[in-house]
Amino acid sequence: MRGFRVRALAFLAAAAGCGAGGASPIAGQEACDRPWRLEETLRLGSVDGEGMLTYVRDLAIGPDGRVYLLQSWDPIRVFWPDGRPAETIGRQGEGPGEWAFPLRGVGWRGDTLWVSHRLGTQFLSADGEEIRRLSFRIRLPAEGSNLSPGRPLPDGTFLPGRSVNEDEHLFLKADRAALRRVSASGEIVDTLAIVQRHLARYALEHETDRYGWGVVISHPLGPWAGESWLPVAATPDGSAVVLIGEVREDRDDASFDLLKIRFDGDTLLHRAVPYEPRPITRAEASVQRELMGDRLARGGSPWDTGNPERKRRIGRELIRFPEHYPPVRRILAGDDGSIWLLREAWPSPADVWEIYDERGELEGSVRIEGPPDHEDWDPRLRILRVRRTEAWATTSGEFDVPYVHRYRVDRACR
């Protein structure tokens, strides 16, 4: 993934329904056409010293206001609310309070910190002492997947993590998959939703006869994986999930369904959001084919490492594209009930995040510009946690040094 340069990003917000002083839109109110502003209020990270970070995958705010930054292998970095480094929690290993796999998620259940990885979920006290550890694997041969404990839910069940197994092509080729709920003892409790994966989430080719090997390639238009490799976002408290339902691409009546489902299965929101389908041009597809060919040619694959030009050609041939871009690239569920959707802005010079309220009404849109040479479908700013008036995100500075930023969303119409 391309690094995000701190000084190359510009932040604006094109309001799509804001009122003076940042109030939520009301019926009949004139939409604000002036940009909102994203103002940095805190920056975490440093080139060296105790504040130095590695790749930050997730973020949680503790009951005392301290900030917990989840890094894949390294200890959890804890900062005081004013940005001063506080402590580290855990480390790589197999003992109590240690983890043997890259971490995926972090959060709080009351006064207990939880962290999840590929095979389990661990519960820690605020000072890092391990309280409980769950580890199991539910194998689903028909889905090409394994489920493990993931995000704990309010009733003691879990929204599981998903990893593909040796039958991964069954999962990657499917246009929909089940979003499960599992018990602490490793049993499937129920299915919260059947999630449509829409258009080209992943591309799979298993061309043994043609190329002499089989290969799975992540599609360049595939969004970042949400819960369980599905385009789903859980609320920070685990009380509900937000997802995109049916997508209708009819030229004159295109829309996608915005859904919010409580962890016990009740539907809290089901709203059709109109949108204008954006065709993928031949030139845009060509750019992505070249990028994929270059990625394969640079290595990182167990097959045919001595012939980069052959890999480049195969990479160009394997990628297929739908007629239109997916209408939503990523979903974030705010801890205040808001819903943030990253829309289909590529290859425009900016990313557009739309913010919706609990009823699915559009409140406004944050526009993130730069860098000018950005070519990937990946977002320009990797946002981790949001609410209407605040966003936490990561960037990379000089020499790819990671930083975490807190931004205030200034919703006033000026």
Short mmCIF file of C-alpha atoms in Angstrom, two decimals:
data_model
loop_
_atom_site.label_atom_id
_atom_site.label_comp_id
_atom_site.label_asym_id
_atom_site.label_seq_id
_atom_site.Cartn_x
_atom_site.Cartn_y
_atom_site.Cartn_z
CA MET A 1 0.00 0.00 0.00
CA ARG A 2 1.23 3.44 -0.87
CA GLY A 3 2.22 5.52 2.16
CA PHE A 4 0.20 8.60 3.04
CA ARG A 5 2.34 11.73 3.14
CA VAL A 6 1.46 14.09 5.95
CA ARG A 7 2.27 17.30 4.11
CA ALA A 8 0.80 16.21 0.78
CA LEU A 9 -2.78 15.93 2.01
CA ALA A 10 -5.32 18.72 1.98
CA PHE A 11 -8.56 18.44 3.91
CA LEU A 12 -11.84 20.06 2.95
CA ALA A 13 -15.46 19.14 3.46
CA ALA A 14 -18.04 19.80 0.82
CA ALA A 15 -21.20 20.08 2.87
CA ALA A 16 -24.25 18.37 1.49
CA GLY A 17 -26.81 19.54 4.01
CA CYS A 18 -25.15 21.27 6.94
CA GLY A 19 -26.55 24.15 8.91
CA ALA A 20 -24.81 27.04 10.58
CA GLY A 21 -22.86 25.96 13.62
CA GLY A 22 -22.76 22.34 12.51
CA ALA A 23 -26.35 21.35 13.29
CA SER A 24 -27.81 18.27 11.63
CA PRO A 25 -29.91 19.01 8.54
CA ILE A 26 -33.62 19.60 9.02
CA ALA A 27 -36.47 19.28 6.56
CA GLY A 28 -36.55 22.12 4.07
CA GLN A 29 -33.26 23.60 5.20
CA GLU A 30 -31.08 24.97 2.40
CA ALA A 31 -27.97 22.89 1.81
CA CYS A 32 -24.66 24.49 2.66
CA ASP A 33 -22.39 24.79 -0.37
CA ARG A 34 -19.35 26.02 1.57
CA PRO A 35 -16.60 23.65 2.55
CA TRP A 36 -16.27 22.35 6.08
CA ARG A 37 -12.75 22.15 7.48
CA LEU A 38 -10.80 19.33 9.06
CA GLU A 39 -8.47 20.76 11.68
CA GLU A 40 -5.71 18.68 13.25
CA THR A 41 -5.91 18.82 17.04
CA LEU A 42 -3.45 16.06 17.98
CA ARG A 43 -0.60 14.12 16.37
CA LEU A 44 0.88 10.91 17.79
CA GLY A 45 4.14 9.34 16.65
CA SER A 46 7.76 10.37 16.25
CA VAL A 47 10.85 9.58 14.23
CA ASP A 48 12.45 7.86 17.23
CA GLY A 49 12.05 7.45 20.98
CA GLU A 50 9.20 6.05 23.03
CA GLY A 51 6.57 7.70 20.83
CA MET A 52 7.73 5.93 17.65
CA LEU A 53 5.07 3.81 15.89
CA THR A 54 4.97 0.99 13.38
CA TYR A 55 1.96 0.22 11.15
CA VAL A 56 -1.19 1.03 13.15
CA ARG A 57 -4.10 -1.29 12.31
CA ASP A 58 -6.73 -0.17 14.80
CA LEU A 59 -7.40 2.35 17.55
CA ALA A 60 -9.48 2.43 20.73
CA ILE A 61 -10.19 5.07 23.36
CA GLY A 62 -10.01 3.80 26.94
CA PRO A 63 -12.45 4.64 29.75
CA ASP A 64 -9.90 7.13 31.10
CA GLY A 65 -9.51 8.85 27.72
CA ARG A 66 -6.16 7.30 26.90
CA VAL A 67 -5.54 6.27 23.28
CA TYR A 68 -4.64 2.63 22.52
CA LEU A 69 -2.94 2.05 19.16
CA LEU A 70 -2.91 -1.50 17.81
CA GLN A 71 0.19 -2.45 15.81
CA SER A 72 0.36 -5.73 13.89
CA TRP A 73 3.22 -7.38 15.79
CA ASP A 74 4.54 -4.75 18.16
CA PRO A 75 3.17 -3.89 21.60
CA ILE A 76 0.03 -1.78 21.90
CA ARG A 77 1.13 1.84 22.26
CA VAL A 78 -0.80 3.84 24.85
CA PHE A 79 -0.88 7.66 24.89
CA TRP A 80 -2.36 10.12 27.34
CA PRO A 81 -5.21 12.29 26.00
CA ASP A 82 -2.78 15.18 25.50
CA GLY A 83 -0.51 13.04 23.29
CA ARG A 84 2.22 12.12 25.79
CA PRO A 85 3.42 8.48 25.56
CA ALA A 86 2.08 6.51 28.54
CA GLU A 87 3.07 2.83 28.26
CA THR A 88 3.12 -0.25 26.08
CA ILE A 89 1.02 -3.39 26.51
CA GLY A 90 1.86 -6.92 25.39
CA ARG A 91 4.44 -8.24 22.96
CA GLN A 92 5.00 -10.97 20.40
CA GLY A 93 5.19 -14.42 21.98
CA GLU A 94 3.06 -17.27 23.33
CA GLY A 95 2.93 -16.50 27.03
CA PRO A 96 0.27 -14.67 29.07
CA GLY A 97 -0.42 -11.22 27.64
CA GLU A 98 1.51 -12.07 24.46
CA TRP A 99 0.32 -12.88 20.93
CA ALA A 100 1.72 -15.27 18.37
CA PHE A 101 -0.12 -13.82 15.36
CA PRO A 102 -0.53 -10.34 13.84
CA LEU A 103 -3.24 -8.40 15.68
CA ARG A 104 -6.44 -7.40 13.87
CA GLY A 105 -8.68 -5.44 16.24
CA VAL A 106 -8.81 -3.75 19.61
CA GLY A 107 -11.56 -2.34 21.81
CA TRP A 108 -13.07 -2.15 25.27
CA ARG A 109 -15.81 -4.12 27.00
CA GLY A 110 -16.41 -2.17 30.20
CA ASP A 111 -13.06 -1.98 31.98
CA THR A 112 -11.52 -4.85 29.96
CA LEU A 113 -9.33 -4.41 26.90
CA TRP A 114 -9.70 -6.98 24.13
CA VAL A 115 -7.43 -7.74 21.18
CA SER A 116 -8.11 -10.17 18.33
CA HIS A 117 -5.88 -12.03 15.92
CA ARG A 118 -6.22 -14.80 13.34
CA LEU A 119 -6.85 -17.60 15.84
CA GLY A 120 -8.30 -15.97 18.91
CA THR A 121 -9.27 -13.10 21.16
CA GLN A 122 -7.53 -12.12 24.39
CA PHE A 123 -8.93 -10.04 27.23
CA LEU A 124 -6.56 -7.85 29.24
CA SER A 125 -6.77 -5.56 32.23
CA ALA A 126 -5.97 -1.88 31.74
CA ASP A 127 -2.35 -2.53 32.73
CA GLY A 128 -1.98 -5.43 30.27
CA GLU A 129 -2.45 -8.45 32.54
CA GLU A 130 -4.19 -11.27 30.67
CA ILE A 131 -7.59 -12.16 32.12
CA ARG A 132 -8.94 -14.59 29.55
CA ARG A 133 -8.01 -16.13 26.22
CA LEU A 134 -10.29 -17.75 23.63
CA SER A 135 -8.96 -19.74 20.71
CA PHE A 136 -10.89 -21.94 18.31
CA ARG A 137 -11.37 -22.50 14.61
CA ILE A 138 -14.68 -23.25 12.92
CA ARG A 139 -14.01 -24.73 9.52
CA LEU A 140 -16.58 -24.03 6.78
CA PRO A 141 -15.54 -26.16 3.77
CA ALA A 142 -18.42 -25.01 1.58
CA GLU A 143 -17.40 -21.36 2.13
CA GLY A 144 -13.64 -21.87 1.83
CA SER A 145 -13.22 -20.16 5.20
CA ASN A 146 -12.32 -20.59 8.85
CA LEU A 147 -13.95 -18.58 11.64
CA SER A 148 -12.26 -17.66 14.91
CA PRO A 149 -13.23 -15.48 17.88
CA GLY A 150 -13.17 -11.86 16.85
CA ARG A 151 -15.03 -8.83 18.19
CA PRO A 152 -16.90 -9.48 21.45
CA LEU A 153 -20.58 -8.46 21.44
CA PRO A 154 -22.63 -7.17 24.38
CA ASP A 155 -24.25 -10.53 25.15
CA GLY A 156 -20.99 -12.52 25.30
CA THR A 157 -21.10 -13.82 21.73
CA PHE A 158 -18.64 -12.77 19.03
CA LEU A 159 -18.60 -11.31 15.54
CA PRO A 160 -15.95 -13.72 14.25
CA GLY A 161 -12.81 -13.10 12.31
CA ARG A 162 -12.57 -14.91 9.00
CA SER A 163 -9.56 -16.38 7.25
CA VAL A 164 -9.62 -18.28 3.98
CA ASN A 165 -8.40 -21.88 3.87
CA GLU A 166 -7.18 -24.22 1.16
CA ASP A 167 -10.59 -23.89 -0.54
CA GLU A 168 -10.26 -20.11 -0.68
CA HIS A 169 -11.50 -19.97 -4.27
CA LEU A 170 -14.98 -20.94 -3.01
CA PHE A 171 -15.10 -17.83 -0.83
CA LEU A 172 -13.38 -15.43 -3.21
CA LYS A 173 -15.57 -16.40 -6.16
CA ALA A 174 -18.85 -16.15 -4.25
CA ASP A 175 -20.87 -12.97 -4.79
CA ARG A 176 -22.29 -13.16 -1.25
CA ALA A 177 -21.35 -14.64 2.12
CA ALA A 178 -22.92 -15.16 5.52
CA LEU A 179 -22.11 -12.81 8.39
CA ARG A 180 -22.18 -15.14 11.38
CA ARG A 181 -22.39 -14.77 15.14
CA VAL A 182 -20.51 -17.35 17.23
CA SER A 183 -20.44 -18.39 20.87
CA ALA A 184 -17.45 -18.33 23.24
CA SER A 185 -17.40 -22.13 23.02
CA GLY A 186 -16.87 -22.09 19.25
CA GLU A 187 -20.35 -22.76 17.91
CA ILE A 188 -22.29 -20.79 15.28
CA VAL A 189 -25.19 -19.06 17.05
CA ASP A 190 -26.94 -17.54 14.04
CA THR A 191 -26.50 -15.60 10.80
CA LEU A 192 -26.90 -11.83 11.09
CA ALA A 193 -27.05 -11.17 7.36
CA ILE A 194 -26.20 -12.51 3.92
CA VAL A 195 -23.75 -9.92 2.67
CA GLN A 196 -23.51 -9.20 -1.04
CA ARG A 197 -19.92 -8.62 -2.08
CA HIS A 198 -20.87 -6.51 -5.13
CA LEU A 199 -19.21 -6.30 -8.47
CA ALA A 200 -15.49 -7.08 -8.20
CA ARG A 201 -14.57 -7.42 -4.55
CA TYR A 202 -11.89 -9.94 -5.47
CA ALA A 203 -10.70 -11.51 -8.66
CA LEU A 204 -9.83 -15.18 -8.76
CA GLU A 205 -8.24 -17.21 -11.47
CA HIS A 206 -7.22 -20.83 -10.98
CA GLU A 207 -5.55 -21.39 -14.32
CA THR A 208 -3.63 -24.61 -13.68
CA ASP A 209 -3.99 -25.86 -17.26
CA ARG A 210 -3.16 -22.51 -18.83
CA TYR A 211 -0.24 -21.40 -16.67
CA GLY A 212 0.85 -24.50 -14.79
CA TRP A 213 -0.20 -23.15 -11.38
CA GLY A 214 -3.16 -21.67 -9.56
CA VAL A 215 -3.09 -18.16 -8.13
CA VAL A 216 -5.43 -15.93 -6.14
CA ILE A 217 -5.11 -12.20 -6.80
CA SER A 218 -6.78 -9.45 -4.77
CA HIS A 219 -8.66 -7.20 -7.14
CA PRO A 220 -7.32 -3.63 -7.33
CA LEU A 221 -10.84 -2.27 -6.79
CA GLY A 222 -11.46 -4.44 -3.75
CA PRO A 223 -11.96 -2.33 -0.61
CA TRP A 224 -10.09 -2.90 2.61
CA ALA A 225 -11.41 -5.93 4.42
CA GLY A 226 -13.96 -5.14 7.07
CA GLU A 227 -15.22 -7.64 9.61
CA SER A 228 -14.69 -11.21 8.42
CA TRP A 229 -13.38 -10.16 5.00
CA LEU A 230 -16.79 -8.69 4.19
CA PRO A 231 -17.79 -5.08 3.46
CA VAL A 232 -19.18 -4.66 6.96
CA ALA A 233 -18.36 -2.25 9.80
CA ALA A 234 -19.14 -2.87 13.46
CA THR A 235 -19.96 -0.05 15.83
CA PRO A 236 -17.16 0.52 18.38
CA ASP A 237 -19.33 -0.86 21.20
CA GLY A 238 -20.23 -3.96 19.18
CA SER A 239 -23.95 -3.30 19.44
CA ALA A 240 -24.61 -3.29 15.68
CA VAL A 241 -23.09 -3.70 12.22
CA VAL A 242 -23.43 -1.44 9.18
CA LEU A 243 -23.30 -2.81 5.64
CA ILE A 244 -24.25 -2.18 2.04
CA GLY A 245 -27.14 -4.30 0.82
CA GLU A 246 -28.51 -4.63 -2.69
CA VAL A 247 -26.98 -2.43 -5.40
CA ARG A 248 -29.24 -1.45 -8.28
CA GLU A 249 -27.37 -0.09 -11.29
CA ASP A 250 -30.35 0.92 -13.45
CA ARG A 251 -29.28 4.07 -15.25
CA ASP A 252 -32.43 6.03 -14.37
CA ASP A 253 -33.01 4.65 -10.89
CA ALA A 254 -29.68 3.53 -9.43
CA SER A 255 -29.42 3.08 -5.67
CA PHE A 256 -27.75 1.02 -2.97
CA ASP A 257 -29.23 -0.14 0.32
CA LEU A 258 -27.68 1.17 3.53
CA LEU A 259 -28.35 -1.27 6.40
CA LYS A 260 -27.73 -1.26 10.13
CA ILE A 261 -28.41 -4.50 11.99
CA ARG A 262 -28.32 -4.99 15.75
CA PHE A 263 -26.18 -7.87 17.04
CA ASP A 264 -29.32 -9.87 17.88
CA GLY A 265 -30.52 -9.60 14.28
CA ASP A 266 -33.02 -6.73 14.45
CA THR A 267 -32.79 -4.28 11.53
CA LEU A 268 -32.32 -0.74 12.81
CA LEU A 269 -31.93 0.96 9.41
CA HIS A 270 -32.78 0.00 5.84
CA ARG A 271 -32.58 2.91 3.43
CA ALA A 272 -32.16 3.10 -0.35
CA VAL A 273 -29.52 5.70 -1.22
CA PRO A 274 -29.68 7.02 -4.81
CA TYR A 275 -26.44 7.36 -6.72
CA GLU A 276 -25.17 7.81 -10.25
CA PRO A 277 -23.27 4.73 -11.51
CA ARG A 278 -19.77 5.59 -12.64
CA PRO A 279 -18.51 3.55 -15.62
CA ILE A 280 -14.99 2.13 -15.60
CA THR A 281 -13.31 3.43 -18.74
CA ARG A 282 -10.95 1.37 -20.85
CA ALA A 283 -8.08 3.72 -19.94
CA GLU A 284 -8.75 3.39 -16.20
CA ALA A 285 -8.84 -0.40 -16.44
CA SER A 286 -5.59 -0.33 -18.39
CA VAL A 287 -3.86 1.62 -15.62
CA GLN A 288 -4.93 -0.95 -13.04
CA ARG A 289 -3.81 -3.85 -15.23
CA GLU A 290 -0.36 -2.32 -15.54
CA LEU A 291 -0.17 -1.76 -11.77
CA MET A 292 -1.14 -5.36 -11.09
CA GLY A 293 1.40 -6.63 -13.60
CA ASP A 294 4.10 -4.56 -11.91
CA ARG A 295 3.16 -5.89 -8.46
CA LEU A 296 3.43 -9.49 -9.59
CA ALA A 297 6.66 -8.85 -11.47
CA ARG A 298 8.31 -7.39 -8.37
CA GLY A 299 8.01 -10.72 -6.59
CA GLY A 300 6.32 -11.83 -3.43
CA SER A 301 4.85 -14.92 -5.13
CA PRO A 302 5.92 -18.52 -4.64
CA TRP A 303 5.70 -19.31 -8.32
CA ASP A 304 7.89 -18.46 -11.27
CA THR A 305 10.18 -16.05 -9.38
CA GLY A 306 12.79 -16.14 -12.15
CA ASN A 307 10.62 -14.73 -14.93
CA PRO A 308 9.24 -11.28 -13.97
CA GLU A 309 8.11 -10.41 -17.51
CA ARG A 310 5.98 -13.54 -17.66
CA LYS A 311 4.41 -12.66 -14.33
CA ARG A 312 3.74 -9.13 -15.55
CA ARG A 313 1.94 -10.44 -18.61
CA ILE A 314 -0.09 -12.91 -16.58
CA GLY A 315 -1.05 -10.18 -14.10
CA ARG A 316 -2.45 -8.07 -16.93
CA GLU A 317 -4.43 -11.00 -18.32
CA LEU A 318 -5.98 -12.21 -15.06
CA ILE A 319 -7.67 -9.02 -13.93
CA ARG A 320 -11.29 -8.51 -14.96
CA PHE A 321 -13.42 -5.43 -14.36
CA PRO A 322 -17.14 -4.83 -13.87
CA GLU A 323 -18.99 -2.24 -15.93
CA HIS A 324 -19.21 0.26 -13.04
CA TYR A 325 -17.24 1.14 -9.94
CA PRO A 326 -18.63 -0.17 -6.65
CA PRO A 327 -20.71 2.69 -5.18
CA VAL A 328 -19.04 2.40 -1.75
CA ARG A 329 -15.36 1.70 -1.16
CA ARG A 330 -15.29 1.56 2.62
CA ILE A 331 -17.67 1.85 5.59
CA LEU A 332 -17.06 3.26 9.06
CA ALA A 333 -19.54 3.21 11.94
CA GLY A 334 -19.19 6.17 14.29
CA ASP A 335 -19.41 5.81 18.06
CA ASP A 336 -22.19 8.45 18.00
CA GLY A 337 -24.47 6.60 15.55
CA SER A 338 -23.14 8.31 12.43
CA ILE A 339 -22.21 6.32 9.32
CA TRP A 340 -19.29 7.28 7.09
CA LEU A 341 -19.12 5.98 3.50
CA LEU A 342 -16.12 6.38 1.21
CA ARG A 343 -17.63 6.79 -2.25
CA GLU A 344 -16.46 5.88 -5.75
CA ALA A 345 -14.20 8.91 -6.31
CA TRP A 346 -11.25 7.19 -8.01
CA PRO A 347 -9.55 8.36 -10.25
CA SER A 348 -10.63 11.86 -9.24
CA PRO A 349 -8.03 14.02 -7.44
CA ALA A 350 -9.83 13.57 -4.11
CA ASP A 351 -11.59 11.05 -1.89
CA VAL A 352 -15.11 11.85 -0.74
CA TRP A 353 -16.46 10.54 2.57
CA GLU A 354 -20.21 11.00 3.01
CA ILE A 355 -21.59 11.22 6.55
CA TYR A 356 -25.09 9.90 7.30
CA ASP A 357 -27.16 10.07 10.48
CA GLU A 358 -28.97 7.27 12.30
CA ARG A 359 -31.91 7.52 9.87
CA GLY A 360 -29.67 7.24 6.80
CA GLU A 361 -30.03 10.93 5.97
CA LEU A 362 -27.00 12.53 4.36
CA GLU A 363 -25.49 15.23 6.59
CA GLY A 364 -22.35 16.23 4.73
CA SER A 365 -19.25 15.04 2.92
CA VAL A 366 -15.57 15.31 3.74
CA ARG A 367 -13.23 15.80 0.79
CA ILE A 368 -9.59 14.67 1.04
CA GLU A 369 -7.20 15.81 -1.69
CA GLY A 370 -3.68 14.81 -2.75
CA PRO A 371 -1.09 13.60 -3.29
CA PRO A 372 -1.25 14.43 -7.02
CA ASP A 373 0.44 11.16 -8.08
CA HIS A 374 -1.99 8.93 -6.20
CA GLU A 375 -3.08 6.14 -8.58
CA ASP A 376 -4.42 3.45 -6.28
CA TRP A 377 -7.97 2.64 -5.30
CA ASP A 378 -6.75 2.73 -1.69
CA PRO A 379 -7.97 5.78 0.27
CA ARG A 380 -5.71 8.81 0.48
CA LEU A 381 -6.21 8.99 4.23
CA ARG A 382 -6.63 5.83 6.29
CA ILE A 383 -9.38 6.77 8.73
CA LEU A 384 -9.75 4.43 11.72
CA ARG A 385 -12.35 5.94 14.05
CA VAL A 386 -15.01 8.61 13.58
CA ARG A 387 -17.84 10.60 15.01
CA ARG A 388 -19.68 13.58 13.55
CA THR A 389 -17.24 16.11 14.93
CA GLU A 390 -14.02 14.07 15.03
CA ALA A 391 -11.92 11.67 12.98
CA TRP A 392 -8.82 9.64 13.84
CA ALA A 393 -6.56 8.65 10.94
CA THR A 394 -3.05 7.49 10.06
CA THR A 395 -0.53 8.91 7.61
CA SER A 396 3.12 8.37 6.75
CA GLY A 397 5.65 11.19 6.91
CA GLU A 398 9.20 11.42 5.66
CA PHE A 399 10.92 8.03 5.37
CA ASP A 400 7.46 6.40 5.81
CA VAL A 401 7.36 7.22 9.53
CA PRO A 402 3.80 6.48 10.73
CA TYR A 403 1.69 9.10 12.52
CA VAL A 404 -1.79 9.05 14.00
CA HIS A 405 -3.86 12.24 13.84
CA ARG A 406 -7.00 13.47 15.52
CA TYR A 407 -9.01 15.95 13.44
CA ARG A 408 -11.87 18.18 14.47
CA VAL A 409 -14.66 18.37 11.88
CA ASP A 410 -15.63 22.04 11.68
CA ARG A 411 -19.19 21.78 10.40
CA ALA A 412 -19.94 25.52 10.40
CA CYS A 413 -21.15 27.01 7.12
CA ARG A 414 -19.05 30.10 6.47
#
